[in-house]
XYZ file of C-alpha atoms in Angstrom:
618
model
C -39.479 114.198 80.743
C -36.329 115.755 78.545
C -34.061 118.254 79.759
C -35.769 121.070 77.785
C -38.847 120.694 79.697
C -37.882 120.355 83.077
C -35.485 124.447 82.022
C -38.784 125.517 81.204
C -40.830 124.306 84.224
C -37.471 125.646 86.669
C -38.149 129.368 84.657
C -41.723 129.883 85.062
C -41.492 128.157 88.826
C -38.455 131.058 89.196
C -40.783 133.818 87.854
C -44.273 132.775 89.736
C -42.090 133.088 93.016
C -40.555 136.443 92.185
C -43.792 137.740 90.895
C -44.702 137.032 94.566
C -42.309 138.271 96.006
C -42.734 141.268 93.987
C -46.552 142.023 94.693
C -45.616 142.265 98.419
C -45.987 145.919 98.892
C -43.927 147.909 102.159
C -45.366 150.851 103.165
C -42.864 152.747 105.052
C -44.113 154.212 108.490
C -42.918 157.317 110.580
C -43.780 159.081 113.703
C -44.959 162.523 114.192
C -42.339 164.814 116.198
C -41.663 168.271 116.947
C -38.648 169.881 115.590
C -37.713 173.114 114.308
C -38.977 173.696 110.803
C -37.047 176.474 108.509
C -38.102 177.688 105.243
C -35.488 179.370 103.205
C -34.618 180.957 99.546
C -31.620 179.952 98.321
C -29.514 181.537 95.347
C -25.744 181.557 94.488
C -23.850 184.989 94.914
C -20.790 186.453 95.071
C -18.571 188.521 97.821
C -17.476 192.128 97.366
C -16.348 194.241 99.692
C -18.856 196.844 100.698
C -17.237 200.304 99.905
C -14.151 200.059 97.474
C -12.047 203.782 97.475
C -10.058 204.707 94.224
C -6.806 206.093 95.258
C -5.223 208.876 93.141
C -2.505 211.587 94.072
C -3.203 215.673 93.737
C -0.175 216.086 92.580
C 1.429 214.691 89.590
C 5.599 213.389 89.078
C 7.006 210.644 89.097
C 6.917 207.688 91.412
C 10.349 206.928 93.920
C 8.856 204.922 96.476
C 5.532 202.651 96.673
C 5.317 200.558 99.661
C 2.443 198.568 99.527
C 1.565 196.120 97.882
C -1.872 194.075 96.621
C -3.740 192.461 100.095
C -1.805 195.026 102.427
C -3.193 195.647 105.369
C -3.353 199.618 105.806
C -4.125 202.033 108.709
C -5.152 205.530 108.033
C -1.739 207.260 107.255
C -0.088 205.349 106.320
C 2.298 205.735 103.796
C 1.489 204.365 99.767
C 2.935 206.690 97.070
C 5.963 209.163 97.562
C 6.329 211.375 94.318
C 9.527 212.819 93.335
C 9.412 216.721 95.451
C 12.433 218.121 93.335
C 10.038 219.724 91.178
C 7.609 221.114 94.174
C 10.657 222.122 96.311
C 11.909 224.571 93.963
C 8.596 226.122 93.297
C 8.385 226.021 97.181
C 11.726 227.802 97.344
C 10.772 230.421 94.826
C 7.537 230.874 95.964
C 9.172 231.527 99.661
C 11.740 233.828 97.643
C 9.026 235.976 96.573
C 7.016 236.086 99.239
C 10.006 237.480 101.096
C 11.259 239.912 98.828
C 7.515 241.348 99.212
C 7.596 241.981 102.367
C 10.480 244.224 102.292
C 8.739 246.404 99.710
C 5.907 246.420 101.758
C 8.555 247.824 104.860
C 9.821 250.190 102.126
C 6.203 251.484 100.497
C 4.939 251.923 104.291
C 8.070 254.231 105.097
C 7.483 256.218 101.986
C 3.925 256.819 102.644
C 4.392 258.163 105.964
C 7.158 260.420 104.888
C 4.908 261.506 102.446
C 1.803 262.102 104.356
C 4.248 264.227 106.582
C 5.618 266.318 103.867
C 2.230 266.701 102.706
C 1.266 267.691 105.782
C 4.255 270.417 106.134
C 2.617 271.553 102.307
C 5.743 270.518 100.548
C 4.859 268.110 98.443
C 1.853 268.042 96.410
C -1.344 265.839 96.873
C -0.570 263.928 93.636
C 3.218 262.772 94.952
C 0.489 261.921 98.406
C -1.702 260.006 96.683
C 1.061 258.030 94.378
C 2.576 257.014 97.839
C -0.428 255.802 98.907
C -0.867 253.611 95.745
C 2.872 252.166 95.924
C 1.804 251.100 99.782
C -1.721 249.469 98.448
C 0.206 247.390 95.423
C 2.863 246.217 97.911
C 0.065 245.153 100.402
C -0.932 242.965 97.559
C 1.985 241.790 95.794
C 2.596 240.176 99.677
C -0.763 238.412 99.840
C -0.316 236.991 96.418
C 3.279 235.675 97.260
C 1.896 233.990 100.824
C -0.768 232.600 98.267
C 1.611 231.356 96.200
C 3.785 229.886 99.177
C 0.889 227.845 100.386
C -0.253 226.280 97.540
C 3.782 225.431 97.038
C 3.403 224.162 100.128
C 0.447 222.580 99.850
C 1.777 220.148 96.828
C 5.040 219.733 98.581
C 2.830 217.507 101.033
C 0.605 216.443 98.373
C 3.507 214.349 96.920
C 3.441 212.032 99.727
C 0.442 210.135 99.220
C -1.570 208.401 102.764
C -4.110 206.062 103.151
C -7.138 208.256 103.791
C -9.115 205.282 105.879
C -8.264 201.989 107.266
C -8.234 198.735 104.736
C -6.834 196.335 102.528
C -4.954 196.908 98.992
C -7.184 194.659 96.612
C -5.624 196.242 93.146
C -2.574 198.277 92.291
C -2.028 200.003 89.034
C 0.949 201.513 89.102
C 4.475 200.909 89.873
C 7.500 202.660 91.190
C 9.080 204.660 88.796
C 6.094 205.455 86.791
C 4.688 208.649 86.142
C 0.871 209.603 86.971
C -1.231 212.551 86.099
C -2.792 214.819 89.119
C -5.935 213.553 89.763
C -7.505 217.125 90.462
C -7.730 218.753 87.026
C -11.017 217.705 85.724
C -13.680 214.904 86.216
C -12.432 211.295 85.981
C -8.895 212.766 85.489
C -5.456 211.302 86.950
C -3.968 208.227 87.239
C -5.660 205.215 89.769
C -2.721 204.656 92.051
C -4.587 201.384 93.859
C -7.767 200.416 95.139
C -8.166 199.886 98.733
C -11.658 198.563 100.772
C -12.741 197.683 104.415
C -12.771 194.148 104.322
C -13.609 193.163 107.820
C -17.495 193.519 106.324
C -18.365 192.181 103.228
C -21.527 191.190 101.407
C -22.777 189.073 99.024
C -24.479 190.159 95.914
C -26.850 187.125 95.032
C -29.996 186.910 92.750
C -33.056 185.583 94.145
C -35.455 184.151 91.759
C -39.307 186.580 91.292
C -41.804 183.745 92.933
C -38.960 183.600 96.593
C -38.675 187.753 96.309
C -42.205 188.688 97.692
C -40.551 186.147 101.525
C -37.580 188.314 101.446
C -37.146 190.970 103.236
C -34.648 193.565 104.802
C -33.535 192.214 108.300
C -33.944 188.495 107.727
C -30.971 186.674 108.509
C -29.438 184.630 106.082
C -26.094 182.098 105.894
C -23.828 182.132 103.234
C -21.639 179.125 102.884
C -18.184 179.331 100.186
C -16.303 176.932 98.057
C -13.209 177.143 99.994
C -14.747 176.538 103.516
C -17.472 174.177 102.733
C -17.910 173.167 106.000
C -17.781 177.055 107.626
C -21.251 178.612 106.896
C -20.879 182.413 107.737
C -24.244 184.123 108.929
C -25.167 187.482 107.860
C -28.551 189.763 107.612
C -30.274 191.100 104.502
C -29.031 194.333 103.696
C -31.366 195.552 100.990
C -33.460 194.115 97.959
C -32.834 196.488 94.743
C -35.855 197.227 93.176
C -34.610 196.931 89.500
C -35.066 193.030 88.054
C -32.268 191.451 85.816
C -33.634 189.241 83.062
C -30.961 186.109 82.772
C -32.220 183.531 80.475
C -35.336 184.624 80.406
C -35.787 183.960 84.130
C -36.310 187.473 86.129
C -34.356 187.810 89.425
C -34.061 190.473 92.034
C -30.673 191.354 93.452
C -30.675 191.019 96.736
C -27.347 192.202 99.390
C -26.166 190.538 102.432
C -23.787 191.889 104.422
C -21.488 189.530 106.489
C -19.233 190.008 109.152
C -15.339 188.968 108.086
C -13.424 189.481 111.159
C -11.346 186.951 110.511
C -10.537 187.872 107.013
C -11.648 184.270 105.243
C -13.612 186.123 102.744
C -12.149 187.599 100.049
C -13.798 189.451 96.620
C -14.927 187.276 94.469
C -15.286 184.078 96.211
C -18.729 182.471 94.875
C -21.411 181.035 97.801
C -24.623 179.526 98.107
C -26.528 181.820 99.974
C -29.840 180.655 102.341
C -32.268 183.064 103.231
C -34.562 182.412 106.568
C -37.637 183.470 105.342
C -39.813 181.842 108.314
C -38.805 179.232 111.510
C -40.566 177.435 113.680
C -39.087 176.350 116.738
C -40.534 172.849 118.657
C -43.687 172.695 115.585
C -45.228 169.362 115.170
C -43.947 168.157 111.914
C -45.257 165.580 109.543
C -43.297 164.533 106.540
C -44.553 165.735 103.066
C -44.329 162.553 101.832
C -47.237 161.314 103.938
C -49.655 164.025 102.591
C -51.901 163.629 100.077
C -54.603 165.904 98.249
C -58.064 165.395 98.368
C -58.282 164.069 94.805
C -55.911 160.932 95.700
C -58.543 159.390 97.713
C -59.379 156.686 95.149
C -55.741 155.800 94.362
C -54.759 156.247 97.659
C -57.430 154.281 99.359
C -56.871 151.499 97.127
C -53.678 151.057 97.310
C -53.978 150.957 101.196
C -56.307 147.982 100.263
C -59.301 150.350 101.767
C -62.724 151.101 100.780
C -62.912 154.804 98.851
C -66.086 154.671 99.747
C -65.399 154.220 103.330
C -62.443 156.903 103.296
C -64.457 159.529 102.067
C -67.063 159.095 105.233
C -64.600 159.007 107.592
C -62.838 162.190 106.350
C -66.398 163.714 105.673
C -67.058 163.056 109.372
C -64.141 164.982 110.628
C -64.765 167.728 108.780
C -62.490 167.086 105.292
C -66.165 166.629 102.956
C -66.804 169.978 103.063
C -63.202 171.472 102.456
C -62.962 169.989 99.222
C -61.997 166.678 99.816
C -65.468 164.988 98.743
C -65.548 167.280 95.219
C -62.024 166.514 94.911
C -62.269 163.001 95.219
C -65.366 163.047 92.780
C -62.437 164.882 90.330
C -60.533 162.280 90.451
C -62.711 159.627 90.220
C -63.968 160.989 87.331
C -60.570 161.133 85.861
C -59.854 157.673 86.903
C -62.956 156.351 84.516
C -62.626 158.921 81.541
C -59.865 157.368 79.130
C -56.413 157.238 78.458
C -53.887 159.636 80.381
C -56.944 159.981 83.577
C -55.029 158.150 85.319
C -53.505 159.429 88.921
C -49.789 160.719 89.408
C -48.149 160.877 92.598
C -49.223 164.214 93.548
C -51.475 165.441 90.995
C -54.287 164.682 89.927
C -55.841 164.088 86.601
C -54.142 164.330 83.086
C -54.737 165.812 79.614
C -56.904 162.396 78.891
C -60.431 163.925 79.369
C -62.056 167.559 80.388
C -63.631 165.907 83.503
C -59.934 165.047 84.589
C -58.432 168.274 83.726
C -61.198 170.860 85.486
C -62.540 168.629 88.193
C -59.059 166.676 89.123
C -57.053 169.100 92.023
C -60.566 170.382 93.579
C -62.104 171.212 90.540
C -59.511 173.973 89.215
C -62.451 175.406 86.791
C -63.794 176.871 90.328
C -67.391 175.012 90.227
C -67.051 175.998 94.087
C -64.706 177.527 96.038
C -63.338 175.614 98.904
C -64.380 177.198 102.148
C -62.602 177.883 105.856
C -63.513 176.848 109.083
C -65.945 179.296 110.342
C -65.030 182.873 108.180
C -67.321 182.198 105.560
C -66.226 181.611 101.888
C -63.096 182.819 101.174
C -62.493 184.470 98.082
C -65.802 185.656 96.674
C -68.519 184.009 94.608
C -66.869 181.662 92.366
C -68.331 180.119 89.550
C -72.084 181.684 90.496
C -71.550 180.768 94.279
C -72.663 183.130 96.611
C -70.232 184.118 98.872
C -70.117 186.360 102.461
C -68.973 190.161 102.092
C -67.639 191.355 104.955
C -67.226 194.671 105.363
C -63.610 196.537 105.822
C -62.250 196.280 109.551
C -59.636 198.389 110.299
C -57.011 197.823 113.402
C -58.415 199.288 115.752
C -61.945 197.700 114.966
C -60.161 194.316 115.426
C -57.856 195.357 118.415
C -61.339 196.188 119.807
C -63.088 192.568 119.206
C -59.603 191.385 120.632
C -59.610 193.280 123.942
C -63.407 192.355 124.613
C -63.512 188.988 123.711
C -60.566 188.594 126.137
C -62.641 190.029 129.145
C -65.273 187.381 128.295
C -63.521 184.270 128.009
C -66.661 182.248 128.183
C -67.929 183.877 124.734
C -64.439 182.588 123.501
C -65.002 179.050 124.824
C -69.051 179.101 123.192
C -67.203 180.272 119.581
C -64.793 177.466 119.534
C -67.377 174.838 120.478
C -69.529 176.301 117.778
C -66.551 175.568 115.463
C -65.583 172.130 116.765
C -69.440 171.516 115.985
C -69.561 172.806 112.578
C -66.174 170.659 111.684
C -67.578 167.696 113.031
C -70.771 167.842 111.159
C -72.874 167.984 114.279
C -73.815 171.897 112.982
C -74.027 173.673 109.620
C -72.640 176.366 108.579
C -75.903 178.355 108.650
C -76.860 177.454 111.667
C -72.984 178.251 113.211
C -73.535 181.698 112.144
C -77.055 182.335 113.870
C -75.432 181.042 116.903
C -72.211 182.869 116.638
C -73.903 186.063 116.129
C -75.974 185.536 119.335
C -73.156 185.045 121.538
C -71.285 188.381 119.675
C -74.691 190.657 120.565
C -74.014 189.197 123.912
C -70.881 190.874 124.540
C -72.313 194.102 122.950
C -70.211 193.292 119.405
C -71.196 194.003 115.654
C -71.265 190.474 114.725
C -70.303 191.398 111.298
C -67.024 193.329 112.586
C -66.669 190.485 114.867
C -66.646 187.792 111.901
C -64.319 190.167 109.719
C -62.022 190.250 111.981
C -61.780 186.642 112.944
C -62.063 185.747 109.404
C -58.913 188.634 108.644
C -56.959 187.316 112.118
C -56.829 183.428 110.253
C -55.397 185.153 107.075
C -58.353 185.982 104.998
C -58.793 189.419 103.361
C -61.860 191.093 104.323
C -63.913 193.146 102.394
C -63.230 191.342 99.195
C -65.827 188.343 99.103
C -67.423 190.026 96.090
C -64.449 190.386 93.846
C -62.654 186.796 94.656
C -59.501 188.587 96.267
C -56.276 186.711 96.477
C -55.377 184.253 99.396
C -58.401 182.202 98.673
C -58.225 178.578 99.414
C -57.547 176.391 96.536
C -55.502 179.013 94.723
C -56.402 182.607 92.992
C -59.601 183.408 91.743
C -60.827 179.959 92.395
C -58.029 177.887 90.085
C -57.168 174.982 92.955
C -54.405 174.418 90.592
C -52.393 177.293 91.713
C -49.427 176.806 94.561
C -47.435 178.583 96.357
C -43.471 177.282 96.368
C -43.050 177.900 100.340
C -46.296 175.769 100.863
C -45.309 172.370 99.593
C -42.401 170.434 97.729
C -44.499 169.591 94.186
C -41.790 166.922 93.877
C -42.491 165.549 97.072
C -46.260 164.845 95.592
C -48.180 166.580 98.134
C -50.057 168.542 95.910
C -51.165 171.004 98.703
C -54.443 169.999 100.017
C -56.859 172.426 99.855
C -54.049 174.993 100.145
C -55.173 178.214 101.441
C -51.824 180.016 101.242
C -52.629 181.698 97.642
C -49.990 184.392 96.755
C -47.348 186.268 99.114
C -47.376 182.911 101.366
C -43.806 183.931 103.763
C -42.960 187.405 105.034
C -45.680 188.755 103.461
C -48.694 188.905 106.521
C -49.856 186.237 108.239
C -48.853 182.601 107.510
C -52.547 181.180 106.276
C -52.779 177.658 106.717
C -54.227 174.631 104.507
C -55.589 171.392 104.771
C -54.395 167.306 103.666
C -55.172 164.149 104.302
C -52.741 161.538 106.152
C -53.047 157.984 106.697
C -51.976 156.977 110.168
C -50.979 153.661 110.923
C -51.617 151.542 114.461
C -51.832 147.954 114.650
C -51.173 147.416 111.201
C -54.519 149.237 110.600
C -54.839 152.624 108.221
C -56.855 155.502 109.418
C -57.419 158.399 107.164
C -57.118 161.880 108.701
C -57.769 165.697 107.832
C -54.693 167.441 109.508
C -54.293 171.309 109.038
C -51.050 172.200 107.970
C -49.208 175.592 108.232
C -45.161 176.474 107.466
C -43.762 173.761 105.622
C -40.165 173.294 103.546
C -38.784 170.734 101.332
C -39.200 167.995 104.218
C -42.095 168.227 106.608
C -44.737 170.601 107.108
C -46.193 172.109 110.500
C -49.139 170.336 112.109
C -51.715 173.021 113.654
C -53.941 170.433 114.431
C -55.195 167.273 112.740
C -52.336 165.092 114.660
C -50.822 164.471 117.952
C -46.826 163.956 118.926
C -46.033 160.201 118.328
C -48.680 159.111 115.877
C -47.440 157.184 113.163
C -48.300 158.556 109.237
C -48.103 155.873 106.361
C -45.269 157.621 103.971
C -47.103 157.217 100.436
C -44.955 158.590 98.219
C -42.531 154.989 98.842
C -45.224 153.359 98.360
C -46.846 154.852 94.809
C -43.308 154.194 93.429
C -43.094 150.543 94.424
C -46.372 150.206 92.886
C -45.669 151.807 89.482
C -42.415 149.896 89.432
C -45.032 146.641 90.088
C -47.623 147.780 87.047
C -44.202 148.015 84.966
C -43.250 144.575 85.444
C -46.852 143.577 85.483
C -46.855 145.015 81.700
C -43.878 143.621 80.721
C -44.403 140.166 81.574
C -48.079 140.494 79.893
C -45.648 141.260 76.794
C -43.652 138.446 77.328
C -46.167 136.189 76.231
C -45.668 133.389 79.105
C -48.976 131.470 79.844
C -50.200 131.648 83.469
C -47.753 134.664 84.303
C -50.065 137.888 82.683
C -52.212 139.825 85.038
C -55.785 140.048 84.269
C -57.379 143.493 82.971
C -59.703 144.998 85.439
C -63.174 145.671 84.247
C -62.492 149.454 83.795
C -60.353 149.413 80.673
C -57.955 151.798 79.462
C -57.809 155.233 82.076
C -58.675 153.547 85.572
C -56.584 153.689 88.610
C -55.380 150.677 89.101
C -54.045 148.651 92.516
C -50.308 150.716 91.762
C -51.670 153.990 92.263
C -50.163 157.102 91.762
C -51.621 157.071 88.134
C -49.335 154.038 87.273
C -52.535 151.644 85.657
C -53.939 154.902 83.661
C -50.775 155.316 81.523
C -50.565 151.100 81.475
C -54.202 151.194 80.469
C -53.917 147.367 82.844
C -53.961 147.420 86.348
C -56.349 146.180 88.926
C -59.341 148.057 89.459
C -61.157 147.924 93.091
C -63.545 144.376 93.809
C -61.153 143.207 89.902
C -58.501 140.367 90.262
């Protein structure tokens, strides 16, 4: 045996053992805990201070004396601009001048006219030498009023030419200097000379923009952190001040602007310093989390299940028995099996499902986003409306006091509330239709003297729903708007994370906007090496996790898929390019579904390959 053969033998031993090594798939594993789950908005914004004050003098001259300077801290009084008074002090002096030469004519007119009403009196002077000393007495009366006038508004810009602080803050521009001379600010509109600018900066805000689909979670009040280039590691908090109601169009992307105000004591912040501001838009404190990696829609059964090494088959049953069959997870999973087997591009991504390849995989793929059927709730009927030539329940409209009245009544009679939540353990479980929940559930209503209908309105309006609207498909359904299961709200789930929202019943308005609704998903949990698939109802959820409202207890393990799709596309990858490599004994072998299927990678990886292993294939 030469040299040459025994390199080739040591290559293709080499690549057998890595392709080994390589087909060993990890499926990371983490526990269910509680912890405090926050969703936010976040934008970038800047600081400015609240209310800035344009300084400008009354009076006009030149400057001699200007003691401030820009970031001064000023009290109210304190002194900024002192104008030259040589000017006003000799108006002041002649003013004073006149005022008292007035008042001796005044003296003098007011002797005259008495000695004239006397003589008058006597009959030795006429009435017209009377009268004319009664007019000299009347001008003088005036000439003195117009002088004092005169004195006072001498006076008046004689203090006008020292020029205070009229309220506490800090110099944050000056536009003049000493020795420069300004115009009097009081002649017209927008006249005078700016001396400085001068704000309150122990409260700031923060003018950020908050993008149209996070605007309908804000809302005045919430709190919200702000955190600034210069102190990275200092977030300041702060509370929403006001939204304003007029959008700004940027790039063709339509924000709101939206104004904290912050707290700045200590003086850190300064105008103009940019921020990345986080808005609390909803918190739970102690929730049962699960991570969003570990949820999965109800059309990644097939891809799912096989890459757990499980039967579909088998997963669907077991979710059908707990209740997920007739939420959308058996239509969905019909979606996307029918995506899997219709061509090219059908194949699964991690979390979506179905791609532009066929018509079966773009309506039925994502719980059949052409609205065959709407996906239902637990026990209020069909949400949303007759979709698609579905009937659906119309309840009628239920105002507060309606419901506050089922409320208070069904809490004297706890034992009707017991009998309404077996009914709806029942109907999840299977063990009860939906049909025969509601003949039940309006027996034990009539039994507590309740309109059953009211009664069911206002349950179904208490998880969320809207009533009154089943005829006309209102929003909030489950699965989207108007039936599209497509549709998803941003606070509901990360679409990068890949779960794609499970039978989402959040619709539109989702955070700050009326009750959190909640939605459903599938988990795999993990115990003794064994997978179990499970129909968990989710409600808040971020980036990260999402809460559990039931579905899941504290501790259980949940297989994190998302790891795991992306070690298997990375595996169909290599798998395809060693088929291209063209060495014998190393190529995979097609599955018997050809081009489209969802291969043993998952997460769609086989339908873009067109290869992959198909379920029972080798």
């Amino acid at each position: 045996m030469n040299s040459k053969t025994i390199l080739v033998l040591a290559a293709l031993t080499a690549v057998a053992c890595s392709r080994k090594k390589d087909q060993a798939l990890t499926i990371p594993v983490e526990q269910v805990k509680r912890q405090t789950i926050v969703v936010d908005a976040e934008a970038t914004g800047v600081v400015e201070p609240i209310n800035v004050i344009e300084v400008k003098a009354k009076s006009s001259g030149q400057i001699v004396a200007m003691p401030v300077e820009t970031g001064t801290l000023l009290k109210p009084g304190d002194l900024l601009v002192q104008l030259d008074t040589r000017d006003t002090r000799n108006s002041y002096a002649q003013a004073k001048a006149d005022l008292d030469a007035a008042l001796i004519k005044l003296r003098v007119s007011k002797a005259a006219r008495d000695r004239a009403a006397q003589l008058f009196k006597e009959r030795i002077i006429t009435s017209a030498e009377n009268e004319a000393a009664e007019v000299d007495y009347g001008n003088s009366q005036a000439t003195v009023l117009r002088n004092r006038a005169a004195l006072d508004l001498r006076a008046q810009s004689l203090e006008e030419a020292t020029v205070r602080a009229p309220v506490g803050g800090t110099v944050i521009e000056k536009s003049v200097a000493v020795g420069q001379v300004i115009a009097s600010g009081t002649g017209s509109f927008g006249a005078g000379t700016t001396i400085l600018k001068m704000a309150d900066l122990t409260k700031v805000r923060v003018r950020t923009l908050v993008n149209e689909t996070d605007i309908g979670k804000v809302r005045a009040g919430l709190p919200a952190t702000v955190t600034v280039d210069a102190f990275p590691d200092r977030p300041f908090t702060g509370t929403v001040e006001k939204i304003e109601p007029q959008a700004i169009v940027q790039q063709s992307v339509t924000m709101f602007p939206v104004l904290v105000s912050i707290d700045n004591l200590s003086g850190l912040l300064m105008p103009g310093m940019n921020g990345e501001v986080s808005i609390e838009v909803e918190r739970r404190d102690n929730a049962l989390a699960v991570p969003n990696d570990a949820v999965r829609s109800p059309s990644e059964i097939i891809s799912v299940a096989t890459l757990l090494g499980l039967n579909p088959d088998s997963v669907r049953a077991q979710l059908a028995s707990q209740g997920g069959g007739r939420g959308g997870f058996q239509r969905g999973a019909r979606g996307a099996q029918n995506a899997s087997q219709s061509g090219p591009g059908g194949g699964l991504t991690s979390g979506a499902a179905g791609g532009p390849g066929s018509a079966s995989g773009r309506q039925q793929a994502g719980g059949e986003q052409g609205g065959v059927e709407q996906r239902r709730s637990d026990g209020g009927g069909q949400v949303g409306g007759p979709v698609g030539g579905q009937g659906g329940f119309n309840f009628p409209d239920v105002t507060d006091a309606q419901c506050k009245a089922v409320t208070d009544t069904l809490a004297k009679h706890p034992d009707a509330q017991k009998q309404l939540a077996d009914l709806r353990t029942r109907m999840r479980s299977g063990e009860l239709d939906r049909q025969a929940m509601q003949a039940e559930g309006q027996k034990i209503y009539a039994s507590v003297k309740l309109d059953p209908a009211v009664a069911r309105a206002c349950a179904f309006r208490n998880r969320g729903g809207q009533g009154g609207q089943g005829a006309q498909g209102g929003q909030g359904s489950e699965g989207g708007r108007g039936g599209q299961g497509g549709q998803r709200n941003r606070g509901g789930q990360d679409v990068a994370s890949g779960a794609s929202g499970a039978g989402e019943e959040s619709g539109r308005g989702g955070f700050g906007g009326g009750a959190q609704r909640s939605r459903r998903g599938m988990v795999f949990t993990v115990k003794d090496g064994k997978y179990t698939p499970k129909v968990v109802r989710l409600g808040v959820s971020n980036y990260d996790v999402s809460e559990v409202i039931s579905g899941l207890n504290e501790g259980d393990s949940v297989a994190i898929l998302n790891v795991a799709a992306m070690q298997a596309r990375q595996q169909a990858d290599l798998d395809q390019a060693r088929n291209r490599s063209g060495v014998p004994g190393l190529q995979r072998q097609q599955g018997t579904g050809g081009p489209g299927g969802a291969g043993a990678g998952g997460a769609g990886a086989a339908g873009r390959t067109g290869g992959g292993q198909r379920p029972g294939g080798n």
